[in-house]
């Protein structure tokens, strides 16, 4: 605006000089403006130019009042258009099966907010909160994560959670056998006060044993404040049992970010487990620059629980029906209808067909994370034929695994580490490990994570023999678009938080550069990225029914 004023001033001065009449006495222009105005026919031009300059100054002054407001709106619209263009392009371009082209524009962000109050100290808290997690490793992981948040909501001191020793897995491991307990406590010290056990003086002062209760699934913070806090305040020590999925999916942003700090940073596996897991990863890397990790849930109890039919005839149906009797409350299900609804886990053969149809070559290296496979080698053979470079933790670290063999959760932790470090992760089910890893891989940079679109794929697999391979492959690619772990696959508010930690995913500015994008497609993945060891050792979806969540992972 100062520049415009200067221009106006010099313009008037210039008009004054150039249009002034010659001085009779040969003097200078000191009274040029007065003399110019004294001549008839000239004043209108001067007045008009003055008005133009004044209008320009006035306009710029008004604009300056709203500059900040306008700029902020322009930035917002720019961000929305940038995001929209990114997502539109990702939906129309060919799928890169090894990595998401636009993942570099998204990153995990769970920093503590400036207005997030510090943790309440032990002596000032409302009491001690005991948590009994349930299920297998990853089901327990969700319980531990939510336990920290609940302790924060209640202003309670959290006692290190107890792990389930009586579930199907029969693993008697304690928290410190699987997770680095000292790191867990210290890394969350600003968020929640955590102790290893209730002090003896508190236990001695209690007239009754700790009060025990079970809260409903997906309870809101308000429920905890209204129904749980009064009991905690009165009894001072409270235990919540069977603690899995007992906290609502939607929380405010600060609490969601706390969930992420717990799950992706504070829950770090013990050094022994990390060491074995990374040895397996390095041995895979020695054989191949990049590899796929396939999580196969195909254990007999899993198949029986699903109520599905897997092509094994009457013998299979009789065996699975016998196992199914373990659960008294399971409804009678129609296997064909369950398959059409996409509720049946893919068979190892179907997983192999899907991967080949998507474009993974026969010489691709795959790591199979699994427990006991129903049917054993006979069931696995079709997958081995499609991918001969087939490895498991037992094949790669047999000696190192021997001390861990009696402990299913510690073995599951090895599979977790290798699956997390893989270039591509694929699962044949929608269980707890699949969800937890899908969320972690999104948080850690949207590494390629394939979730089968089982509902649409089931029809293709049933009709496989009636179509040419190229037709089948084309249809598989079409079915899987939106189920490949790209940044745009979830809509806000959809899906479980542990599967899609939306509040903890931030976006960098995006500008489309065709030349640089094409270069990115061809560049190799740096080896140091593959071998990066991170602290703490995942399509559109709707919330699963309780029947899906109850089954332990």
Short mmCIF file of N, CA and C in Angstrom, two decimals, residues 16 24 88 115 139 181 183 229 251 281 328 493:
data_model
loop_
_atom_site.label_atom_id
_atom_site.label_comp_id
_atom_site.label_asym_id
_atom_site.label_seq_id
_atom_site.Cartn_x
_atom_site.Cartn_y
_atom_site.Cartn_z
N UNK A 16 2.58 17.68 -12.69
CA UNK A 16 2.81 19.08 -12.35
C UNK A 16 3.98 19.64 -13.14
N UNK A 24 8.25 32.93 -17.00
CA UNK A 24 8.70 34.13 -17.70
C UNK A 24 10.04 34.62 -17.19
N UNK A 88 -8.29 -38.45 -5.54
CA UNK A 88 -8.86 -38.76 -6.85
C UNK A 88 -7.86 -39.49 -7.72
N UNK A 115 -2.40 -28.17 25.95
CA UNK A 115 -3.37 -28.01 27.03
C UNK A 115 -3.72 -29.33 27.72
N UNK A 139 -5.53 -59.11 21.37
CA UNK A 139 -6.73 -58.73 22.11
C UNK A 139 -6.33 -58.09 23.44
N UNK A 181 8.37 -53.60 30.81
CA UNK A 181 7.51 -52.95 31.80
C UNK A 181 8.07 -51.61 32.26
N UNK A 183 9.94 -49.52 30.52
CA UNK A 183 9.72 -48.57 29.43
C UNK A 183 8.25 -48.15 29.41
N UNK A 229 -16.31 -44.37 38.68
CA UNK A 229 -15.56 -43.47 39.57
C UNK A 229 -16.09 -43.47 41.01
N UNK A 251 -13.49 -41.02 20.91
CA UNK A 251 -13.11 -40.21 22.06
C UNK A 251 -12.63 -38.85 21.54
N UNK A 281 13.67 -61.22 10.60
CA UNK A 281 13.56 -60.19 9.56
C UNK A 281 14.84 -60.11 8.74
N UNK A 328 -21.32 -72.65 23.73
CA UNK A 328 -22.74 -72.97 23.92
C UNK A 328 -23.67 -71.98 23.23
N UNK A 493 -14.71 -41.33 10.75
CA UNK A 493 -15.76 -41.89 11.59
C UNK A 493 -16.09 -43.34 11.31
#
